[in-house]
Amino acid sequence: EAGIPGDGTKIVQQAPVKDVSSPKKEKKATADRSDEPATETEMQGNDSNELPDSPDDVRESIKQKFLVEMPDDFYDFWDFCSSLSKKDPSGALHDLLGLKLVGPFDVLAGKLTNKSVKTPDDFLRHWRYFYDPPEMQTVLSADDETMFHIGYFRDDPGEMPVFLASNIASEGCKITKVAGNLFAVLSKEISKALQNCKEAQKKAKLRKLNGALVEFSEAKGYSLQEASKKRPKPQTAAWHGAGMVVPCDSKLETGYRNMPLSNAEMKRFLAEFSDDDYSENRRLNSKLQEVIARVHIANDECDFGMGLEFCLALFCSGHTSLHQTIAMMGSLAYELLDREPFARILTAHLRRRLKTPNVSVLG
């Protein structure tokens, strides 16, 4: 069994991060210092039935429902799909590419309204796949058993996404960067489809779609080769592989330190947990509490990134038996990083975390 080193190694951002503010030195992790997992009641929380009136402005309406803003390419992509199919923009790409526009797009389609949900948290759970962390918001979905989907990925809920990424939920937590905007994503999907297509008629339709894409994207000023928006260098790849960025202060040497266990050690340790044998989990709990104690020490010293990395590791392990701990430690990490909307998204997701392809709250 892997031991825990004496001190977590400190990591300081090698280059100054201009776009990310330094952590507030005076902020301490004094709240919720219990090292015990959250109780079922704490986990469930207040899933309030009160739905506020939707703003008339569609951008504000989406932000109210999903707690994050959508970038311009999101709305322009909807217009592009509307030009392909006025009756059903959401399904405009389905016949050729097997993709449908989902998530926040359902607000634009008039499908996702206050009348179609029971609680505000339903919006946050809408089209959120099993391994989607709060940083990822699904907007394209393939209707197959692999649960392949594409979504915006952002480091901070108050900032725009840094890229679009894909995940195959049936295979695990790995998140793969795809492109910097939806038009570049579609360009890649068309290229893949053309390579695999053997039907002349379908090839002709794909080329026609590609022509329309090039014309529309050029008119709107979108690059089909854009890989990513400007992003500070991640402190760690995180378990999902998409990277994790937190505010760091190179002068104060605060913001992030390595986990007390390496990724390999953490994976071996978490692999021992069971979602069925809780007696076995109790045996492992003492070691888990050691790591939690180290996270609290890091929080007290303003290295809030360690707590987030720990939370993401537990989340990516896929063990539902760890949901209570994920909810407690994740909420604390996001609060300390001033990313409270992500905490709310996380807890809403954990209350209804599905391993099935049907992750729409619309049924």
Tab-separated table of C-alpha atoms in Angstrom:
chain	number	residue	atom	x	y	z
A	1	GLU	CA	0.000	0.000	0.000
A	2	ALA	CA	1.425	3.363	-1.070
A	3	GLY	CA	2.376	5.667	1.758
A	4	ILE	CA	1.866	9.422	1.943
A	5	PRO	CA	5.008	11.591	1.849
A	6	GLY	CA	5.674	14.042	4.624
A	7	ASP	CA	4.901	17.213	2.685
A	8	GLY	CA	3.093	17.913	-0.576
A	9	THR	CA	5.610	19.379	-3.020
A	10	LYS	CA	4.923	23.014	-3.802
A	11	ILE	CA	4.501	23.967	-7.439
A	12	VAL	CA	4.765	27.574	-8.533
A	13	GLN	CA	3.627	28.774	-11.937
A	14	GLN	CA	6.811	28.979	-14.027
A	15	ALA	CA	5.567	31.933	-16.053
A	16	PRO	CA	3.420	34.784	-14.714
A	17	VAL	CA	-0.292	34.257	-15.247
A	18	LYS	CA	-1.717	37.554	-16.422
A	19	ASP	CA	-5.291	36.433	-16.885
A	20	VAL	CA	-5.735	34.853	-13.471
A	21	SER	CA	-5.784	36.836	-10.262
A	22	SER	CA	-3.786	35.746	-7.229
A	23	PRO	CA	-5.589	33.903	-4.463
A	24	LYS	CA	-6.712	36.030	-1.566
A	25	LYS	CA	-4.192	35.489	1.192
A	26	GLU	CA	-6.697	36.291	3.891
A	27	LYS	CA	-9.146	33.620	2.751
A	28	LYS	CA	-8.878	30.578	4.989
A	29	ALA	CA	-10.500	27.178	4.755
A	30	THR	CA	-12.135	27.536	8.124
A	31	ALA	CA	-15.590	26.455	7.026
A	32	ASP	CA	-16.583	22.820	6.862
A	33	ARG	CA	-13.380	21.523	8.446
A	34	SER	CA	-14.819	18.159	9.400
A	35	ASP	CA	-12.755	15.289	8.001
A	36	GLU	CA	-15.800	13.020	7.968
A	37	PRO	CA	-17.697	12.463	4.713
A	38	ALA	CA	-20.836	14.541	4.272
A	39	THR	CA	-24.042	12.954	5.458
A	40	GLU	CA	-26.853	11.952	3.110
A	41	THR	CA	-28.831	14.995	4.211
A	42	GLU	CA	-25.925	17.319	3.459
A	43	MET	CA	-25.497	15.644	0.112
A	44	GLN	CA	-29.124	16.073	-0.878
A	45	GLY	CA	-29.307	19.674	0.270
A	46	ASN	CA	-32.168	21.974	-0.641
A	47	ASP	CA	-33.293	21.081	-4.168
A	48	SER	CA	-35.679	24.042	-4.127
A	49	ASN	CA	-38.759	24.010	-6.328
A	50	GLU	CA	-38.747	27.774	-6.696
A	51	LEU	CA	-38.076	28.761	-10.295
A	52	PRO	CA	-37.316	32.452	-10.913
A	53	ASP	CA	-38.859	34.127	-13.926
A	54	SER	CA	-36.773	33.713	-17.067
A	55	PRO	CA	-35.172	36.908	-18.419
A	56	ASP	CA	-36.458	38.080	-21.791
A	57	ASP	CA	-32.921	38.246	-23.166
A	58	VAL	CA	-31.981	34.729	-24.288
A	59	ARG	CA	-28.329	35.113	-23.305
A	60	GLU	CA	-29.312	36.128	-19.788
A	61	SER	CA	-31.860	33.312	-19.682
A	62	ILE	CA	-29.202	30.721	-20.512
A	63	LYS	CA	-26.815	32.186	-17.944
A	64	GLN	CA	-29.552	32.086	-15.294
A	65	LYS	CA	-30.320	28.447	-16.030
A	66	PHE	CA	-26.793	27.058	-16.532
A	67	LEU	CA	-24.870	29.564	-14.346
A	68	VAL	CA	-22.387	30.222	-17.178
A	69	GLU	CA	-22.413	32.348	-20.319
A	70	MET	CA	-22.249	30.925	-23.814
A	71	PRO	CA	-19.755	32.460	-26.286
A	72	ASP	CA	-20.700	34.127	-29.571
A	73	ASP	CA	-19.926	31.043	-31.660
A	74	PHE	CA	-22.658	29.180	-29.764
A	75	TYR	CA	-25.353	31.572	-31.011
A	76	ASP	CA	-23.870	31.862	-34.498
A	77	PHE	CA	-23.724	28.075	-34.747
A	78	TRP	CA	-27.432	27.945	-33.959
A	79	ASP	CA	-28.049	30.420	-36.779
A	80	PHE	CA	-25.979	28.250	-39.109
A	81	CYS	CA	-27.964	25.131	-38.222
A	82	SER	CA	-31.174	27.136	-38.618
A	83	SER	CA	-30.081	27.946	-42.171
A	84	LEU	CA	-29.773	24.202	-42.792
A	85	SER	CA	-33.122	23.316	-41.223
A	86	LYS	CA	-35.568	26.021	-40.181
A	87	LYS	CA	-37.994	23.476	-38.740
A	88	ASP	CA	-35.446	21.594	-36.647
A	89	PRO	CA	-32.066	23.316	-36.169
A	90	SER	CA	-31.265	20.918	-33.300
A	91	GLY	CA	-31.405	17.962	-35.677
A	92	ALA	CA	-29.856	19.617	-38.720
A	93	LEU	CA	-26.636	17.582	-38.429
A	94	HIS	CA	-28.178	14.315	-37.335
A	95	ASP	CA	-28.742	12.518	-40.642
A	96	LEU	CA	-25.216	13.125	-41.938
A	97	LEU	CA	-23.148	13.160	-38.757
A	98	GLY	CA	-25.304	11.541	-36.079
A	99	LEU	CA	-25.011	14.641	-33.899
A	100	LYS	CA	-27.746	16.720	-32.329
A	101	LEU	CA	-27.618	20.099	-30.639
A	102	VAL	CA	-28.426	19.689	-26.937
A	103	GLY	CA	-28.016	21.297	-23.525
A	104	PRO	CA	-28.263	25.111	-23.681
A	105	PHE	CA	-29.327	24.783	-27.324
A	106	ASP	CA	-32.633	23.425	-25.997
A	107	VAL	CA	-33.337	26.901	-24.602
A	108	LEU	CA	-32.930	28.386	-28.083
A	109	ALA	CA	-35.172	25.634	-29.449
A	110	GLY	CA	-37.889	26.511	-26.933
A	111	LYS	CA	-37.794	23.002	-25.449
A	112	LEU	CA	-36.168	23.800	-22.103
A	113	THR	CA	-38.316	26.232	-20.134
A	114	ASN	CA	-39.496	26.710	-16.569
A	115	LYS	CA	-42.541	24.628	-17.469
A	116	SER	CA	-40.410	21.660	-18.540
A	117	VAL	CA	-38.471	21.261	-15.262
A	118	LYS	CA	-39.322	20.899	-11.582
A	119	THR	CA	-36.362	22.638	-9.933
A	120	PRO	CA	-33.557	25.053	-10.914
A	121	ASP	CA	-31.067	22.205	-10.478
A	122	ASP	CA	-32.730	20.342	-13.344
A	123	PHE	CA	-31.205	22.903	-15.698
A	124	LEU	CA	-27.754	22.119	-14.292
A	125	ARG	CA	-28.278	18.372	-14.749
A	126	HIS	CA	-29.611	18.686	-18.299
A	127	TRP	CA	-27.384	16.706	-20.707
A	128	ARG	CA	-24.679	16.280	-18.078
A	129	TYR	CA	-23.052	12.903	-18.652
A	130	PHE	CA	-21.626	10.712	-15.902
A	131	TYR	CA	-18.025	11.927	-16.211
A	132	ASP	CA	-18.734	15.580	-17.087
A	133	PRO	CA	-17.044	17.773	-14.456
A	134	PRO	CA	-18.574	21.194	-13.698
A	135	GLU	CA	-16.018	22.726	-16.072
A	136	MET	CA	-17.635	20.974	-19.066
A	137	GLN	CA	-21.007	21.857	-20.625
A	138	THR	CA	-22.333	19.466	-23.280
A	139	VAL	CA	-23.728	21.051	-26.457
A	140	LEU	CA	-23.457	18.223	-29.040
A	141	SER	CA	-24.445	14.607	-28.496
A	142	ALA	CA	-24.309	11.408	-30.537
A	143	ASP	CA	-27.356	9.205	-30.034
A	144	ASP	CA	-25.429	5.984	-29.561
A	145	GLU	CA	-24.460	3.683	-26.720
A	146	THR	CA	-20.889	5.007	-26.558
A	147	MET	CA	-22.285	8.256	-25.131
A	148	PHE	CA	-19.896	10.330	-27.249
A	149	HIS	CA	-20.504	14.023	-26.721
A	150	ILE	CA	-18.823	17.394	-27.164
A	151	GLY	CA	-18.982	20.372	-24.843
A	152	TYR	CA	-17.442	23.676	-23.903
A	153	PHE	CA	-14.656	23.480	-21.325
A	154	ARG	CA	-13.826	26.444	-19.091
A	155	ASP	CA	-11.604	26.855	-16.041
A	156	ASP	CA	-13.747	29.474	-14.304
A	157	PRO	CA	-17.546	29.914	-14.400
A	158	GLY	CA	-17.080	33.665	-14.751
A	159	GLU	CA	-14.960	33.292	-17.888
A	160	MET	CA	-15.662	32.133	-21.435
A	161	PRO	CA	-14.690	28.589	-22.479
A	162	VAL	CA	-11.095	27.914	-23.525
A	163	PHE	CA	-11.969	25.121	-25.973
A	164	LEU	CA	-14.491	22.447	-26.893
A	165	ALA	CA	-13.739	18.912	-25.781
A	166	SER	CA	-15.156	15.433	-26.218
A	167	ASN	CA	-15.781	12.520	-23.897
A	168	ILE	CA	-16.939	8.945	-24.459
A	169	ALA	CA	-18.780	8.268	-21.219
A	170	SER	CA	-19.012	4.516	-21.841
A	171	GLU	CA	-15.204	4.302	-21.782
A	172	GLY	CA	-14.308	6.538	-18.852
A	173	CYS	CA	-13.413	10.033	-17.721
A	174	LYS	CA	-10.899	11.040	-20.418
A	175	ILE	CA	-11.626	14.467	-21.909
A	176	THR	CA	-10.040	15.243	-25.283
A	177	LYS	CA	-9.588	18.750	-26.639
A	178	VAL	CA	-11.277	19.110	-30.042
A	179	ALA	CA	-11.211	22.741	-31.223
A	180	GLY	CA	-11.545	26.381	-30.234
A	181	ASN	CA	-15.042	27.016	-31.625
A	182	LEU	CA	-18.067	25.045	-32.799
A	183	PHE	CA	-17.418	25.704	-36.479
A	184	ALA	CA	-13.937	24.176	-36.172
A	185	VAL	CA	-15.525	21.218	-34.362
A	186	LEU	CA	-17.982	20.689	-37.208
A	187	SER	CA	-15.172	20.914	-39.759
A	188	LYS	CA	-13.372	18.061	-38.000
A	189	GLU	CA	-16.532	15.968	-37.765
A	190	ILE	CA	-17.201	16.413	-41.497
A	191	SER	CA	-13.611	15.412	-42.316
A	192	LYS	CA	-13.945	12.249	-40.212
A	193	ALA	CA	-17.257	11.388	-41.855
A	194	LEU	CA	-15.813	11.871	-45.359
A	195	GLN	CA	-12.901	9.566	-44.572
A	196	ASN	CA	-15.234	6.798	-43.424
A	197	CYS	CA	-17.999	7.321	-45.991
A	198	LYS	CA	-18.322	4.876	-48.907
A	199	GLU	CA	-21.651	6.089	-50.311
A	200	ALA	CA	-21.320	8.547	-53.190
A	201	GLN	CA	-24.622	10.272	-52.438
A	202	LYS	CA	-23.760	10.827	-48.784
A	203	LYS	CA	-20.293	12.065	-49.719
A	204	ALA	CA	-21.860	14.662	-51.982
A	205	LYS	CA	-24.101	15.844	-49.150
A	206	LEU	CA	-21.147	16.049	-46.764
A	207	ARG	CA	-19.176	18.139	-49.259
A	208	LYS	CA	-22.176	20.422	-49.695
A	209	LEU	CA	-22.420	20.809	-45.918
A	210	ASN	CA	-18.709	21.574	-45.752
A	211	GLY	CA	-19.106	24.241	-48.426
A	212	ALA	CA	-21.910	25.896	-46.479
A	213	LEU	CA	-19.784	25.714	-43.318
A	214	VAL	CA	-16.778	27.376	-44.966
A	215	GLU	CA	-18.922	30.155	-46.408
A	216	PHE	CA	-20.756	30.858	-43.142
A	217	SER	CA	-17.675	30.692	-40.909
A	218	GLU	CA	-15.696	33.010	-43.194
A	219	ALA	CA	-18.549	35.531	-43.190
A	220	LYS	CA	-18.642	35.453	-39.379
A	221	GLY	CA	-14.859	35.468	-38.945
A	222	TYR	CA	-14.391	32.031	-37.372
A	223	SER	CA	-11.257	30.007	-38.044
A	224	LEU	CA	-11.825	26.349	-38.860
A	225	GLN	CA	-8.295	25.636	-37.626
A	226	GLU	CA	-8.661	27.253	-34.193
A	227	ALA	CA	-7.447	24.779	-31.576
A	228	SER	CA	-8.033	26.721	-28.356
A	229	LYS	CA	-8.506	30.140	-26.831
A	230	LYS	CA	-5.668	31.728	-24.879
A	231	ARG	CA	-5.218	29.828	-21.628
A	232	PRO	CA	-2.677	29.950	-18.786
A	233	LYS	CA	-0.486	26.872	-18.507
A	234	PRO	CA	-2.327	24.224	-16.448
A	235	GLN	CA	-0.705	23.279	-13.154
A	236	THR	CA	-1.697	19.653	-13.762
A	237	ALA	CA	-3.397	17.595	-16.452
A	238	ALA	CA	-5.960	16.417	-13.859
A	239	TRP	CA	-7.367	12.924	-14.063
A	240	HIS	CA	-9.581	13.722	-17.025
A	241	GLY	CA	-6.620	15.019	-19.047
A	242	ALA	CA	-8.091	18.400	-19.991
A	243	GLY	CA	-5.895	20.274	-17.525
A	244	MET	CA	-6.628	22.272	-14.382
A	245	VAL	CA	-5.879	25.981	-14.007
A	246	VAL	CA	-6.083	27.798	-10.668
A	247	PRO	CA	-4.824	31.257	-9.635
A	248	CYS	CA	-1.185	31.141	-8.514
A	249	ASP	CA	1.053	33.790	-6.986
A	250	SER	CA	4.704	33.135	-7.830
A	251	LYS	CA	5.936	35.678	-5.262
A	252	LEU	CA	3.954	34.258	-2.357
A	253	GLU	CA	4.301	30.719	-3.721
A	254	THR	CA	0.621	30.038	-3.209
A	255	GLY	CA	-2.153	28.548	-5.287
A	256	TYR	CA	-1.185	24.948	-5.935
A	257	ARG	CA	0.881	22.086	-4.572
A	258	ASN	CA	1.161	18.484	-5.683
A	259	MET	CA	-1.138	15.841	-4.267
A	260	PRO	CA	0.448	13.742	-1.479
A	261	LEU	CA	-0.093	10.669	-3.663
A	262	SER	CA	1.057	10.396	-7.267
A	263	ASN	CA	-1.569	9.807	-9.953
A	264	ALA	CA	-0.564	6.152	-10.167
A	265	GLU	CA	-0.773	5.717	-6.387
A	266	MET	CA	-4.113	7.518	-6.235
A	267	LYS	CA	-5.551	5.383	-9.020
A	268	ARG	CA	-4.470	2.175	-7.299
A	269	PHE	CA	-5.910	3.384	-4.018
A	270	LEU	CA	-9.272	4.493	-5.418
A	271	ALA	CA	-9.551	1.290	-7.450
A	272	GLU	CA	-9.899	-0.562	-4.135
A	273	PHE	CA	-13.152	1.231	-3.306
A	274	SER	CA	-16.403	-0.553	-3.991
A	275	ASP	CA	-19.894	0.744	-4.663
A	276	ASP	CA	-21.330	-2.446	-3.162
A	277	ASP	CA	-19.070	-3.499	-0.274
A	278	TYR	CA	-19.206	-0.632	2.214
A	279	SER	CA	-17.353	-2.635	4.859
A	280	GLU	CA	-14.324	-2.658	2.556
A	281	ASN	CA	-14.667	1.095	2.075
A	282	ARG	CA	-14.588	1.640	5.829
A	283	ARG	CA	-11.215	-0.098	5.909
A	284	LEU	CA	-9.893	2.323	3.300
A	285	ASN	CA	-11.446	5.377	4.885
A	286	SER	CA	-8.583	6.060	7.310
A	287	LYS	CA	-6.148	6.499	4.451
A	288	LEU	CA	-8.641	8.705	2.626
A	289	GLN	CA	-8.883	10.873	5.732
A	290	GLU	CA	-5.102	11.294	5.685
A	291	VAL	CA	-5.318	12.802	2.219
A	292	ILE	CA	-8.261	14.982	3.262
A	293	ALA	CA	-6.225	16.262	6.203
A	294	ARG	CA	-3.425	17.218	3.805
A	295	VAL	CA	-5.939	19.038	1.622
A	296	HIS	CA	-7.101	21.072	4.617
A	297	ILE	CA	-3.496	21.993	5.411
A	298	ALA	CA	-2.998	23.090	1.805
A	299	ASN	CA	-6.200	25.141	1.983
A	300	ASP	CA	-5.024	26.876	5.157
A	301	GLU	CA	-1.838	27.821	3.306
A	302	CYS	CA	-3.814	29.140	0.290
A	303	ASP	CA	-2.887	26.256	-2.012
A	304	PHE	CA	-6.518	25.776	-3.006
A	305	GLY	CA	-5.667	23.916	-6.216
A	306	MET	CA	-4.769	20.735	-4.365
A	307	GLY	CA	-8.309	20.408	-3.034
A	308	LEU	CA	-9.758	20.818	-6.509
A	309	GLU	CA	-7.396	18.229	-7.971
A	310	PHE	CA	-8.363	15.834	-5.170
A	311	CYS	CA	-12.069	16.386	-5.810
A	312	LEU	CA	-11.654	15.811	-9.557
A	313	ALA	CA	-9.702	12.607	-8.898
A	314	LEU	CA	-12.509	11.217	-6.749
A	315	PHE	CA	-15.105	12.346	-9.294
A	316	CYS	CA	-13.227	10.751	-12.195
A	317	SER	CA	-12.894	7.464	-10.311
A	318	GLY	CA	-16.608	7.006	-10.916
A	319	HIS	CA	-17.321	5.555	-7.472
A	320	THR	CA	-20.782	6.594	-6.320
A	321	SER	CA	-19.810	5.537	-2.794
A	322	LEU	CA	-17.504	8.583	-2.739
A	323	HIS	CA	-20.199	11.077	-3.717
A	324	GLN	CA	-20.583	12.410	-0.182
A	325	THR	CA	-16.883	13.192	0.070
A	326	ILE	CA	-16.814	14.649	-3.444
A	327	ALA	CA	-19.711	16.952	-2.585
A	328	MET	CA	-18.072	18.160	0.615
A	329	MET	CA	-14.521	18.616	-0.662
A	330	GLY	CA	-15.545	19.847	-4.106
A	331	SER	CA	-17.878	22.503	-2.760
A	332	LEU	CA	-15.152	23.709	-0.412
A	333	ALA	CA	-12.555	23.835	-3.205
A	334	TYR	CA	-14.784	25.800	-5.555
A	335	GLU	CA	-15.797	28.192	-2.778
A	336	LEU	CA	-12.167	28.932	-1.912
A	337	LEU	CA	-11.385	29.506	-5.591
A	338	ASP	CA	-14.352	31.901	-5.954
A	339	ARG	CA	-16.018	29.454	-8.345
A	340	GLU	CA	-19.239	28.902	-6.425
A	341	PRO	CA	-21.392	28.209	-9.538
A	342	PHE	CA	-19.270	25.111	-10.172
A	343	ALA	CA	-20.022	23.945	-6.618
A	344	ARG	CA	-23.737	24.180	-7.287
A	345	ILE	CA	-23.363	22.358	-10.619
A	346	LEU	CA	-21.378	19.599	-8.917
A	347	THR	CA	-23.857	18.972	-6.113
A	348	ALA	CA	-26.811	19.047	-8.528
A	349	HIS	CA	-25.079	16.508	-10.750
A	350	LEU	CA	-24.187	14.171	-7.882
A	351	ARG	CA	-27.854	13.974	-6.858
A	352	ARG	CA	-28.702	12.580	-10.304
A	353	ARG	CA	-25.508	11.170	-11.809
A	354	LEU	CA	-26.553	8.767	-14.551
A	355	LYS	CA	-24.509	6.158	-16.407
A	356	THR	CA	-27.080	5.932	-19.204
A	357	PRO	CA	-27.209	7.756	-22.583
A	358	ASN	CA	-30.464	9.458	-21.597
A	359	VAL	CA	-29.204	12.381	-19.528
A	360	SER	CA	-31.791	14.896	-20.692
A	361	VAL	CA	-34.189	16.145	-18.032
A	362	LEU	CA	-36.825	16.380	-20.764
A	363	GLY	CA	-37.134	12.597	-20.887
